[in-house]
Structures are given as C-alpha cells and as structure tokens.
Short mmCIF file of C-alpha atoms and ligand atoms in Angstrom, two decimals:
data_model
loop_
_atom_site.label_atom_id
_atom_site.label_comp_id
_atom_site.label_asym_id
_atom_site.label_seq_id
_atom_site.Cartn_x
_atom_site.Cartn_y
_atom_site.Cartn_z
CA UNK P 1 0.00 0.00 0.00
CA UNK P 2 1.44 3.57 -0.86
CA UNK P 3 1.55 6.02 1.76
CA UNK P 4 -0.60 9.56 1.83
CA UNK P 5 2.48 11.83 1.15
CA UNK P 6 0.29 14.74 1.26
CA UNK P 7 0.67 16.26 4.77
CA UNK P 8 4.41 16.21 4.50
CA UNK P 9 4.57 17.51 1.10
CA UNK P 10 2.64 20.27 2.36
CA UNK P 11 4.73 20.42 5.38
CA UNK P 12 7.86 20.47 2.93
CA UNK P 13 6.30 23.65 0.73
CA UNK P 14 5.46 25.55 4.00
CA UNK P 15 9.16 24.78 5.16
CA UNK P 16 10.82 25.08 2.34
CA UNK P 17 9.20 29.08 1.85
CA UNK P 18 11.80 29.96 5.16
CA UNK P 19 14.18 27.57 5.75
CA UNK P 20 16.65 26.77 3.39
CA UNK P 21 16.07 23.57 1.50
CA UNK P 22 13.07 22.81 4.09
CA UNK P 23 15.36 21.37 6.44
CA UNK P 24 17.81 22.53 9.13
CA UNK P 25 20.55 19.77 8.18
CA UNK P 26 20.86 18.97 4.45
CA UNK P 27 21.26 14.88 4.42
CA UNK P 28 17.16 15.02 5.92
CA UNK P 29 16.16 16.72 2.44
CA UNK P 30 16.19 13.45 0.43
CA UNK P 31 18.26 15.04 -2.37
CA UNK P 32 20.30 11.98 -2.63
CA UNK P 33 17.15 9.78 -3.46
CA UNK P 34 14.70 12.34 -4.50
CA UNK P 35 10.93 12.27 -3.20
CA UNK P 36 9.08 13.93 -0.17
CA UNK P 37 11.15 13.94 2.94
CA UNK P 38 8.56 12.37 6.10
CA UNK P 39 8.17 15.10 8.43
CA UNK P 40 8.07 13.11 12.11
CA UNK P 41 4.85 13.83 14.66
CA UNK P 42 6.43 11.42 16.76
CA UNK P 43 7.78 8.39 18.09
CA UNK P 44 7.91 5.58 20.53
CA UNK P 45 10.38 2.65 20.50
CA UNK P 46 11.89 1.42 17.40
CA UNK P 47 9.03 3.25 15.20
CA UNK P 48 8.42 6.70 14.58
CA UNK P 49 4.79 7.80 12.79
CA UNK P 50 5.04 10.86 9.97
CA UNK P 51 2.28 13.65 9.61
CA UNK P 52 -0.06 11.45 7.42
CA UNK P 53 -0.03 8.82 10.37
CA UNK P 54 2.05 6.36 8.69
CA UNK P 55 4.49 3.69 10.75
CA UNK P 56 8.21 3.51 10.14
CA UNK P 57 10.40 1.22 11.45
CA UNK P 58 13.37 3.28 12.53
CA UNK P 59 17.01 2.34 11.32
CA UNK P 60 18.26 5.93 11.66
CA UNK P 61 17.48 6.82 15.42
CA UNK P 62 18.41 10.66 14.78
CA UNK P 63 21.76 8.69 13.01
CA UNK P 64 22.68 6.86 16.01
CA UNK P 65 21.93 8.39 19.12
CA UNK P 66 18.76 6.56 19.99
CA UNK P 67 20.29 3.24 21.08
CA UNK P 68 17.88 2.29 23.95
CA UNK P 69 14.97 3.08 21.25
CA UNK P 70 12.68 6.52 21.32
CA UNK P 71 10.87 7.29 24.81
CA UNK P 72 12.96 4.70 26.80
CA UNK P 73 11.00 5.21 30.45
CA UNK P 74 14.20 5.35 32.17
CA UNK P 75 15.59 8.32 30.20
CA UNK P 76 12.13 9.94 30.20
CA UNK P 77 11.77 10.11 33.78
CA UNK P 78 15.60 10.81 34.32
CA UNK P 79 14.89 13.68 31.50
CA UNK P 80 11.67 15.20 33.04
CA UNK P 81 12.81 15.06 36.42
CA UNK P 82 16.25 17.16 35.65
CA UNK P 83 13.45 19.63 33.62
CA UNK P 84 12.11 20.85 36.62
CA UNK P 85 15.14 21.43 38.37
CA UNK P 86 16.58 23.87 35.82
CA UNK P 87 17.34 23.94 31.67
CA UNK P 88 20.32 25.88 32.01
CA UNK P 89 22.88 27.39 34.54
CA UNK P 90 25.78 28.47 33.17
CA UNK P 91 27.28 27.03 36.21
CA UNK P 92 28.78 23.95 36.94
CA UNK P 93 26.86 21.08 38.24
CA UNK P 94 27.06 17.64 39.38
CA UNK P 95 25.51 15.44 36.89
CA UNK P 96 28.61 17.02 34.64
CA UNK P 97 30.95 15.35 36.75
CA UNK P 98 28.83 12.17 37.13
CA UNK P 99 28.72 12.09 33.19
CA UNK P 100 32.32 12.56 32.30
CA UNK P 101 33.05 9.97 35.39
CA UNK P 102 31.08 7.60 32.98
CA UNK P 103 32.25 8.18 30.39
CA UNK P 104 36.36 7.64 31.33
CA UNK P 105 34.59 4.39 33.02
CA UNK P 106 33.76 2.89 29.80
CA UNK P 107 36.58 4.72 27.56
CA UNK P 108 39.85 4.82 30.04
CA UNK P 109 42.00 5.90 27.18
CA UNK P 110 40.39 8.84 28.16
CA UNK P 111 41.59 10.90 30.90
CA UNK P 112 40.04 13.96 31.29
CA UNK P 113 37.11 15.22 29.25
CA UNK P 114 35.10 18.54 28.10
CA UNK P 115 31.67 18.49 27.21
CA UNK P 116 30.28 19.96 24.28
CA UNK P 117 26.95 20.24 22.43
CA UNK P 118 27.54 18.88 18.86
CA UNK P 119 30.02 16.77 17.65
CA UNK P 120 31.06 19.59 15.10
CA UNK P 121 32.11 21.60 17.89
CA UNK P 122 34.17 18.37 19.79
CA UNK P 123 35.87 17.47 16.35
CA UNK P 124 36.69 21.03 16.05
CA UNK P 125 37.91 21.77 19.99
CA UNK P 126 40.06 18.57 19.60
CA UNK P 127 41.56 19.95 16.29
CA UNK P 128 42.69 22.84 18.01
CA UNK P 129 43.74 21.59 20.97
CA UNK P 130 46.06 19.03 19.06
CA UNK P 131 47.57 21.71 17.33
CA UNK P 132 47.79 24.13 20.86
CA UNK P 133 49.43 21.19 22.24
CA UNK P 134 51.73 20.34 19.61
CA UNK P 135 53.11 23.35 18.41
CA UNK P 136 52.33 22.29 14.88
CA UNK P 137 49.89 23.04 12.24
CA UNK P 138 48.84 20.29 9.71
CA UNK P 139 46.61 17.33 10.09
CA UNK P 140 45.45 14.33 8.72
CA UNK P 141 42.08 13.26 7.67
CA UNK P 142 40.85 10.60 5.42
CA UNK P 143 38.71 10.60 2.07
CA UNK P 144 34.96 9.85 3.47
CA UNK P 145 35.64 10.30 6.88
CA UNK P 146 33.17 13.43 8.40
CA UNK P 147 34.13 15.06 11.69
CA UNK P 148 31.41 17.86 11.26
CA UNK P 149 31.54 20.88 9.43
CA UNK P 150 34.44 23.06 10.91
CA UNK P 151 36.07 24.87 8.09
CA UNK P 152 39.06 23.09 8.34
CA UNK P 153 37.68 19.97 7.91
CA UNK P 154 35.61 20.37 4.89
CA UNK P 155 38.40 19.50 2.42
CA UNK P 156 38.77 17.01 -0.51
CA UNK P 157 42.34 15.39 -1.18
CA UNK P 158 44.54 17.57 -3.69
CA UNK P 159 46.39 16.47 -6.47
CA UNK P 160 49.16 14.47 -4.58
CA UNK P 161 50.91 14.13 -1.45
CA UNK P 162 52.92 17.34 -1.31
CA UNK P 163 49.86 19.23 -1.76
CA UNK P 164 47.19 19.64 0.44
CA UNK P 165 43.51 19.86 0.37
CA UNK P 166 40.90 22.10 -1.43
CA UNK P 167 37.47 23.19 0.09
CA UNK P 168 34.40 21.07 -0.48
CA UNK P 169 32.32 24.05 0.41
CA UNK P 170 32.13 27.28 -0.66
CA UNK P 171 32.93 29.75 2.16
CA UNK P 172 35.88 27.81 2.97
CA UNK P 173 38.82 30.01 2.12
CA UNK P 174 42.17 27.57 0.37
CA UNK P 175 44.28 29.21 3.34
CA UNK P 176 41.80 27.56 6.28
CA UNK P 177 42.71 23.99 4.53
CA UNK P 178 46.22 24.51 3.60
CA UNK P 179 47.18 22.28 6.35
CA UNK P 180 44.67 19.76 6.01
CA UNK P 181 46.22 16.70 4.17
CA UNK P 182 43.35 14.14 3.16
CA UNK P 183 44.50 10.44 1.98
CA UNK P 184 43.17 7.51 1.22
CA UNK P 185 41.25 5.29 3.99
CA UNK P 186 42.92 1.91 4.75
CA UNK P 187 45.96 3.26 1.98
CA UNK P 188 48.92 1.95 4.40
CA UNK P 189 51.82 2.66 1.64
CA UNK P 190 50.02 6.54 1.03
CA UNK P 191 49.92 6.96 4.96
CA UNK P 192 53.66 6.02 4.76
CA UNK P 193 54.08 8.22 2.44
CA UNK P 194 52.65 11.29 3.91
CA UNK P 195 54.59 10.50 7.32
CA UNK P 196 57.58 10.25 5.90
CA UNK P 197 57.27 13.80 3.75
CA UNK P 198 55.42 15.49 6.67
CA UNK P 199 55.52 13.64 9.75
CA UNK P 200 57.46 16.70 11.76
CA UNK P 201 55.05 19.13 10.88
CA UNK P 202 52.02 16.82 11.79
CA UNK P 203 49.37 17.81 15.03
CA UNK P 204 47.61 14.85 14.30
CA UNK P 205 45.58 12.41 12.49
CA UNK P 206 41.86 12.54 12.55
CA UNK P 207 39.73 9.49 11.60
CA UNK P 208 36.39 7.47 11.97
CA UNK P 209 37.76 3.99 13.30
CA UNK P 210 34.50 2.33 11.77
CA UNK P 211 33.76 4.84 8.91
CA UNK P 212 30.06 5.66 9.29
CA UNK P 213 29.40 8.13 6.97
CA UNK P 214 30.98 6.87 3.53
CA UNK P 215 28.32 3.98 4.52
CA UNK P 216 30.32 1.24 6.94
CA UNK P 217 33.78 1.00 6.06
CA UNK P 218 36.15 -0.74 8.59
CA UNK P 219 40.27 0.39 9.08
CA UNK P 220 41.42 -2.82 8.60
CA UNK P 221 43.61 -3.79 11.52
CA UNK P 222 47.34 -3.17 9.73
CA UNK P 223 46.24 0.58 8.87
CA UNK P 224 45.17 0.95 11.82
CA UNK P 225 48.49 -0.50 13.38
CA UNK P 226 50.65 1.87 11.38
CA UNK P 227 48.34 4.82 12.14
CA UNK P 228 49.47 4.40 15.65
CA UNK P 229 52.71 3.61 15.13
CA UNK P 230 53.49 6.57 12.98
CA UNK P 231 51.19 8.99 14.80
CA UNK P 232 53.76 8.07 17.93
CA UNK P 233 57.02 7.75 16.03
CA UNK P 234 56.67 11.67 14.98
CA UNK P 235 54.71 13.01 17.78
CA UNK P 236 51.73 13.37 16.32
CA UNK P 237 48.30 12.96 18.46
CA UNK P 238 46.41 9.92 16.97
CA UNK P 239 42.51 10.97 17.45
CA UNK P 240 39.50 8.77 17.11
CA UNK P 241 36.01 10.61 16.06
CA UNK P 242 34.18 8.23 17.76
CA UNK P 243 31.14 10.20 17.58
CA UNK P 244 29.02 7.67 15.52
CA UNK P 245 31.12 4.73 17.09
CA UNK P 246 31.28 5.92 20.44
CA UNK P 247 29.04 3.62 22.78
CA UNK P 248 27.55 2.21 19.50
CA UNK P 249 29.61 -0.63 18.15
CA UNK P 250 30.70 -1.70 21.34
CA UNK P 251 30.01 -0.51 25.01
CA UNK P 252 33.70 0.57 24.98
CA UNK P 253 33.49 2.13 21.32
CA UNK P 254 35.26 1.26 18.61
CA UNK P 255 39.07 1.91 20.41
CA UNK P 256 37.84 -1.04 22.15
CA UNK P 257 37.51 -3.38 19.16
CA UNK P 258 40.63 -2.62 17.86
CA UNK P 259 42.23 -3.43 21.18
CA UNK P 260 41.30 -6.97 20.92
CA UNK P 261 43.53 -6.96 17.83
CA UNK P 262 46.40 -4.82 18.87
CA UNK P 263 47.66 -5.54 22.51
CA UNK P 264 47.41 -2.19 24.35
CA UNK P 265 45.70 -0.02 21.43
CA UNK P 266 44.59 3.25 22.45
CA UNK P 267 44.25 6.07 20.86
CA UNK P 268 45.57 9.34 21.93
CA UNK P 269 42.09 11.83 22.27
CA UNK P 270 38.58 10.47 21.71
CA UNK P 271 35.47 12.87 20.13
CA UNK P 272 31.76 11.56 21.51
CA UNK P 273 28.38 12.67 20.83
CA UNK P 274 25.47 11.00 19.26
CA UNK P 275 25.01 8.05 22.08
CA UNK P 276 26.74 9.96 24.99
CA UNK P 277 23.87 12.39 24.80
CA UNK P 278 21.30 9.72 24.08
CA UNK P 279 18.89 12.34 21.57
CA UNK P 280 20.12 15.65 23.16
CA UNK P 281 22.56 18.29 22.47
CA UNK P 282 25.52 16.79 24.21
CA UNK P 283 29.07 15.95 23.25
CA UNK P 284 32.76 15.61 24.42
CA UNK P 285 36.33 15.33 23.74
CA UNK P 286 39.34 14.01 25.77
CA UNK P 287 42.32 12.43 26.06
CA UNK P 288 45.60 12.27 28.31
CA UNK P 289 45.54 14.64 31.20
CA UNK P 290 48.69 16.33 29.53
CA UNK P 291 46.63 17.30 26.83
CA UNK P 292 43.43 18.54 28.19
CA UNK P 293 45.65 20.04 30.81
CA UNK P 294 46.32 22.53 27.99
CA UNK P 295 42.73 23.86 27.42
CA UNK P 296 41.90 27.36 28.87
CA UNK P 297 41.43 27.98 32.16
CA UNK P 298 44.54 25.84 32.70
CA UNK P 299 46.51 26.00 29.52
CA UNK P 300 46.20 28.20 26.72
CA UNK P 301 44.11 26.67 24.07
CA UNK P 302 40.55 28.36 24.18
CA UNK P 303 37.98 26.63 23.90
CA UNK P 304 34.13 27.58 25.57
CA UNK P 305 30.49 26.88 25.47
CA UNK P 306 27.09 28.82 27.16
CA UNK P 307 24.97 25.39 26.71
CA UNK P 308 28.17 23.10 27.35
CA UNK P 309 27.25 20.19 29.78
CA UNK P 310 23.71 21.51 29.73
CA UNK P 311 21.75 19.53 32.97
CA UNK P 312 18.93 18.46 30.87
CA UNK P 313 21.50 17.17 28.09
CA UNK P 314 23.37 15.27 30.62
CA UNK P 315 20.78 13.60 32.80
CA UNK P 316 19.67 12.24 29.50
CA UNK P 317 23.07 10.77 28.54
CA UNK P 318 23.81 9.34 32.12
CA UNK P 319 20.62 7.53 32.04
CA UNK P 320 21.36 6.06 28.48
CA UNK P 321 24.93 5.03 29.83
CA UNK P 322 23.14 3.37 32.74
CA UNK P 323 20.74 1.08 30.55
CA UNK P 324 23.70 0.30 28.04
CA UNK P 325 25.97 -0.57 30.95
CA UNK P 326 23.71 -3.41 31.90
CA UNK P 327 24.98 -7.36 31.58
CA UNK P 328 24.24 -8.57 28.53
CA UNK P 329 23.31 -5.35 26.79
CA UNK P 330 25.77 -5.03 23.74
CA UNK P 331 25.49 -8.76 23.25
CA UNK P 332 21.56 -8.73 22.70
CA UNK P 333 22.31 -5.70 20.25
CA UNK P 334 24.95 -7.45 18.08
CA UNK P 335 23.22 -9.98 17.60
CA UNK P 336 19.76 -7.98 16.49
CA UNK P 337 21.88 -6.46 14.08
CA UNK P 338 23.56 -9.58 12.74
CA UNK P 339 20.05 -11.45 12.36
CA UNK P 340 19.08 -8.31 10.17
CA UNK P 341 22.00 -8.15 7.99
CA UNK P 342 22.16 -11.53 7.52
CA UNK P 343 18.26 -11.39 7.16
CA UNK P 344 18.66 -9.06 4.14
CA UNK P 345 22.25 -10.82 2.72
CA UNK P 346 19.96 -13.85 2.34
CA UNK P 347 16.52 -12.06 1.06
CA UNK P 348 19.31 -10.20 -1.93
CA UNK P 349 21.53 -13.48 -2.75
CA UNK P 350 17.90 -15.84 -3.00
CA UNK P 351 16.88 -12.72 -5.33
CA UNK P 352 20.57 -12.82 -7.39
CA UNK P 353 20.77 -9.41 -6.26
CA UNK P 354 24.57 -8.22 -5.42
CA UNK P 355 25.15 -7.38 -1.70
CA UNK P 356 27.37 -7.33 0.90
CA UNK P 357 27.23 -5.91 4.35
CA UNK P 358 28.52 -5.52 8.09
CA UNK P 359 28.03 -4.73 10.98
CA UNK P 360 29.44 -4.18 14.71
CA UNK P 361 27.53 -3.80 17.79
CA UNK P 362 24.55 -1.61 16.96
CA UNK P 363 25.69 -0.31 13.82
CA UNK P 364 25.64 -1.65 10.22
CA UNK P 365 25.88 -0.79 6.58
CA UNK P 366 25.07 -2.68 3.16
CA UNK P 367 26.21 -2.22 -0.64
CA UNK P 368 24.56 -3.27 -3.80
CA UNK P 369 28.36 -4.58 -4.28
CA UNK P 370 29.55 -8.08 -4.78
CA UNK P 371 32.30 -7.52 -1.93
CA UNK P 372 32.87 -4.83 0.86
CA UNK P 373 34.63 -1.94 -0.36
CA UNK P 374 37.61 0.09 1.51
CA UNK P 375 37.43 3.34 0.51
CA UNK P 376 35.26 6.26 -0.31
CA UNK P 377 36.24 5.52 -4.30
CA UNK P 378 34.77 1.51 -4.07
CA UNK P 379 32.00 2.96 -2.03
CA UNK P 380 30.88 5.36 -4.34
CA UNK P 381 31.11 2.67 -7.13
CA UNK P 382 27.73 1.48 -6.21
CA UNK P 383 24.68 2.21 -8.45
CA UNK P 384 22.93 4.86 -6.65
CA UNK P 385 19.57 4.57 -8.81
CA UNK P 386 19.06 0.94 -7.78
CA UNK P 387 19.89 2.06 -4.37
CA UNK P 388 17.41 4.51 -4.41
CA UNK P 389 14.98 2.10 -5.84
CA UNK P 390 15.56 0.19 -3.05
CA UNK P 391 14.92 2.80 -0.63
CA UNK P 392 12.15 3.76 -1.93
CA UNK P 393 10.65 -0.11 -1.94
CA UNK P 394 10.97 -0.48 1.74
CA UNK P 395 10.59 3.40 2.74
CA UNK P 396 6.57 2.30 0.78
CA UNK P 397 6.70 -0.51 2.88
CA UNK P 398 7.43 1.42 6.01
CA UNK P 399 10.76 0.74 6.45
CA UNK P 400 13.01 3.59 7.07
CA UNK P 401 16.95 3.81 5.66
CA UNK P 402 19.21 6.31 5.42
CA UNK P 403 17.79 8.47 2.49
CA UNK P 404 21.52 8.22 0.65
CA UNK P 405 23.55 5.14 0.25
CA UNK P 406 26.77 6.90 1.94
CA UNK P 407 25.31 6.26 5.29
CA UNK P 408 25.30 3.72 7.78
CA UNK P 409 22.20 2.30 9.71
CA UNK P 410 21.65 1.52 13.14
CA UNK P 411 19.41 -0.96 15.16
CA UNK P 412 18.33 -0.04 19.05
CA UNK P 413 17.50 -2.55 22.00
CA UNK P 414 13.86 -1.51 21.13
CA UNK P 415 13.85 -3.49 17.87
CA UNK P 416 11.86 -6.99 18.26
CA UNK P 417 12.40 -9.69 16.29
CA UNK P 418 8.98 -9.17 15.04
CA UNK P 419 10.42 -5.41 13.26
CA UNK P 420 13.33 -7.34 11.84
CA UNK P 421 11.29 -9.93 10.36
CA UNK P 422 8.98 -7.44 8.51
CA UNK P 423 11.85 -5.45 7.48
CA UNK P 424 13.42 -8.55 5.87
CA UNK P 425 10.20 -9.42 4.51
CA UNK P 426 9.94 -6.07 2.72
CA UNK P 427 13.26 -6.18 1.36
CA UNK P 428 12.62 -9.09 -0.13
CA UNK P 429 9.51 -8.00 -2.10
CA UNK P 430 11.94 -5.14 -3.30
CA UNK P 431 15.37 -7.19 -4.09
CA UNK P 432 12.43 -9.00 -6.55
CA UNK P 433 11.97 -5.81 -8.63
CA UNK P 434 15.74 -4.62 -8.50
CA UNK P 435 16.70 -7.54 -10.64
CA UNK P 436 14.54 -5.81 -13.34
CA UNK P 437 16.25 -3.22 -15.42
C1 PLP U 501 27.67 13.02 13.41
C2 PLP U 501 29.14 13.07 13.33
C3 PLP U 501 29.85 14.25 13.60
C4 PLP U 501 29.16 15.57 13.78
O1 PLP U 501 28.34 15.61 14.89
P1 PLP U 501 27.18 16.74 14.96
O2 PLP U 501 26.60 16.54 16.30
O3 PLP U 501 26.25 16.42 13.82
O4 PLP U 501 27.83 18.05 14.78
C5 PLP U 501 31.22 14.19 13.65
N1 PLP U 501 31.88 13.04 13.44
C6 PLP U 501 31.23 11.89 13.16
C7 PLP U 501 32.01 10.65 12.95
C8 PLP U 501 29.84 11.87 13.07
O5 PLP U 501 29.22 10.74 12.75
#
C-alpha cells in the first residue's frame, strides 16, 4: 500500500518558503534519493509515525543516538525530572561530573574530558587543541571520513601528497585547509608516504575507526596499526572521532575493538556525541591529562560553550549510559543487528541481487556490491539509482533507511524480532523488482 504523502509535502512547501532547503541539516532533504522527505509527529520505541499517520520502522534513530529506542521510560523520567530542576545554569553542576566519570569508566583511554553540544564543535575543539598542544599546524584526515563541518575539515584530497587539500564548500577560504592533508582510507603505503614527507610538521591524524558516513567501512587492523605507530614515532596525536562509534559498536566504542587486535591499542584523544547524549545536544572530547591540561582555564588553548554540559542534556546521557551498561546489553544488540543483515544478505543473494554488508555492535551498513569496499572511491562505485529504488521499496513498505547510500544504519535494543522480520520481509519484495532493469 502507498503512503498519503500529502501532509508532508505540504509540510515540505510551508518549510521550504523559510528555511533553506526545508530542512535545518541537508542529508534530511532526500536530495540523494529524490521524493518527499517524512516530516516526524512522533515516536515511541523502534518506530516513529510521519504527519499522514504512517508507521516507520526506525534504522536511523536521529543517526545513532537513539540506542535504547525513542521514549525509553528510564531516560524519560531521568529527562523530566532534571526539567524541573533547571534547563540551564551556566554554572557547573554535578551530573557534569557524574557524566564525564562515565564516560572515562567505559573509555579509560580517556583521561580527562570537556563536554560539548555537537560533535562539530568536539571534532573542532580537539583539532585545536592538538595543534595548541603540539606546536604544529597540519593534520590528517581521510577521504569519506566526516568530523562535522568546521572549516578546516571540509576539504577534498589535492592532487598528490605534497599538496594539500581544497574546500568542499564554498565559504571555505584555500588558506583555512592549507594544512589539512586528506589520503586515502585503509591506503597503508600513502599513509607512509605522507609521514615520511610530513611527519614533523604533523598535530595529528583525525579518523572514523568504523567509517560511518561513507556507509560502513572498517580500518582494517594493519592501517590501523601503522596509524598508531606513525602517529607516535613523529609526535603526532592519533585521534579517534568516535562520535558515531562511540558507545555504538561496542560498550567501549570502537578503540575497544581494535584493542582486541592490537595488545594495548589506544588512541591518543577520543570525540563523543550521538550516544553519549542519548537524543540531546551533548558531546565531548578528551584524552591524556597532559593534553586537556592545555585547554583554557589551565593552559592556553581556548575553547568555551554557554549550553556546554547543559543539565537536561546530561541527565539524559547518564541515564542512556546506565541502561547500556547493563549485563548482557551489547550482546543482545549485536546480535539484532547480525540477524538483520544476515536477514537481508539472504533475502538479496535468493533474489541474485549483489550485496554485501557488516556490521558491529549496533551499527551496520550494506552495498549493492559483490564484496565490501575500503574506501570512499569503491563505495561510491555502487549504483545509486538501484539504491534509491531500493529505498524507496521499503521506505513504501514502512521501512526507514538512510535516504543516501553513503550512510550507515543503526538498530536499538527496542527493535523486536517481530520489526526485523517485517523489514526482511519487505526487502525481499523489493530485491524481486531490483533484478529488473
Ligand atoms: C555526526 C558526526 C559528527 C558531527 O556531529 P554533529 O553533532 O552532527 O555536529 C562528527 N563526526 C562523526 C564521525 C559523526 O558521525
């Protein structure tokens, strides 16, 4: 049955008329797959319901941060009890101290922390704060890899090694991303490369452990081996956005994954957000206590924020950390998330349909590829008008993707196996029409 599009198309027009686009982040506009973005009213568990009434199961979850599912009681009643003592104080409190205590709990490469309110801002602070703590200027970041929209980091690779980036957005002036060198993800003779013409002048490297938003792309375990070791043999920070990651793939985050391949892995700072703030405003960076020692008012790398560690924002992310800290909790998860991309790798191969996916903890991806790709060039080798076919199959069927194939998807603890089922059913009806030219 098709869905009644109206109300959100006319919800779109009226938007559209004063906000640019219709929406206040661009990914939400559909542009990718074209259509009538659904316009929430609102949701409850692993489902959310649009303005003509119609059911979605959820495999966003505001692109990640709704883990325990929407309107968890716990985090509802932790939420509307911290309402009524206060939105904002612009003064310290204790839940701040209970969160970042928490936090360093479940990531102890971290030693100290500041909290933020979007993970733009904690990729940024970090940024700056490697370079404050360095003494040097240039960076690393990886083709495909996002770390929010800081000018700096909005940058596509130039035409070799021993030159540097060029803005992906306008606004961005060539000076701000001079310094910026971008290279290839999981490229271990390019990162070699760059180390060995640069490595002096280096801050840092910046990357997404598990890339989530080229799709899901893994660092295979030897990058991410000589990321570390070259990050350390030239004194260069090695820092893990973990925003996506963070308390998603495993309870402690990707760093933690890694470390069960390389004895002792850590990195040296970690960005959070998404999970950490469970649906509101809330993120953080930190690292050794040398480093964050150097952040203003103790060292002299500014860095501030009005709304930073807001007490609504944090009660909210403590009381997701407390139901994702339970026994047992990332193992249900994984394995939810398994049984649906192993669901859908069966309902495409029975169909002849090329696929492949992952997944880790709470978080997966899929390709209309024959194998996994590696990089931001293999991922963007995959027909985008099938996948938009596709989307548009199950988003009928009320199933709810990513509306662009360079993102990743994410299950919660709220999904039943009943939600799986249906959404493997429904991909099935639609891997029967993509074989069709
Ligand atoms: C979402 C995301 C960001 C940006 O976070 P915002 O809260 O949207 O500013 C940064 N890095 C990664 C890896 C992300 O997934």
């Amino acid at each position: 049955m098709k869905p009644n599009t109206d109300h959100n198309e006319a919800l779109f027009e009226r938007a559209k008329r004063f906000i640019p686009g219709g929406v206040n982040s661009p990914v939400r506009a559909f542009k990718a797959v074209g259509g009538t973005p659904r316009f929430v009213q609102r949701a409850q568990g692993a489902h959310f319901w649009d303005a003509n009434g119609q059911r979605y199961i959820d495999y966003i979850g505001s692109w990640g941060p709704m883990i325990l599912g929407h309107g968890h009681p716990a985090v509802l009643q932790a939420v509307q009890k911290a309402l009524l003592e206060g939105f904002s104080f612009g003064a310290p409190t204790e839940r701040e101290v209970e969160l970042a205590e928490a936090i360093i709990h479940l990531v102890p490469s971290i030693e100290m922390l500041r909290l933020v309110s979007s993970g733009t801002e904690a990729g940024m602070s970090a940024i700056r704060l490697a370079r404050g703590a360095t003494g040097r200027s240039k960076f690393i970041k990886f083709e495909g890899c996002y770390h929010g929209h800081a000018d700096a980091l909005l940058v596509k690779a130039g035409s070799g090694l021993a030159t540097f980036g060029n803005p992906t957005s306008a606004g961005v002036p060539p000076e701000v991303v001079r310094d910026t060198l971008v290279l290839e993800y999981n490229n271990v003779k390019q990162l070699e490369e760059a180390f060995a013409l640069h490595g002096r002048e280096l801050a840092c490297l910046i990357i997404e452990p598990i890339a989530g938003n080229m799709n899901f792309v893994r660092a295979s375990v030897p990058f991410m081996q000589r990321c570390r070791e070259l990050c350390s043999q030239h004194g260069a920070l090695l820092i893990f956005d973990e925003v996506m990651t963070g308390c998603r793939v495993a309870l402690g985050s990707a760093q933690s994954v890694y470390a069960q391949s390389i004895p002792g892995f850590a990195p040296d700072m970690t960005v959070l957000g998404k999970v950490i703030g469970g649906g509101m405003p809330l993120a953080a960076f930190g690292g050794s206590r040398a480093v964050m020692e150097q952040l203003a008012p103790l060292g002299p790398v500014y860095q501030a924020g009005t709304l930073s560690g807001n007490p609504v924002a944090t009660a909210c992310g403590l009381a997701t950390l407390q139901e994702i800290t339970r026994p047992g909790f990332f193992e249900d998860l994984s394995r939810k998330t398994r049984a649906l991309v192993d669901g859908l790798t069966g309902a495409a191969r029975d169909a002849g349909v090329a696929f492949s996916a992952d997944s880790e903890g709470g978080m997966f991806g899929f390709f209309l590829l024959d194998a996994l790709p590696q990089n931001y060039t293999q991922v963007m080798k995959s027909d985008g008008a099938r996948f938009n076919r596709l989307f548009h199959g199950l988003l009928e069927r009320g199933v709810y993707l990513a509306p662009a194939l360079y993102e990743a998807g994410f299950v919660s603890a709220a999904h039943s196996a009943q939600d799986i089922a249906e959404t493997v059913g429904a991909a099935r009806e639609v891997f029967q029409t993509l074989q069709k030219p």
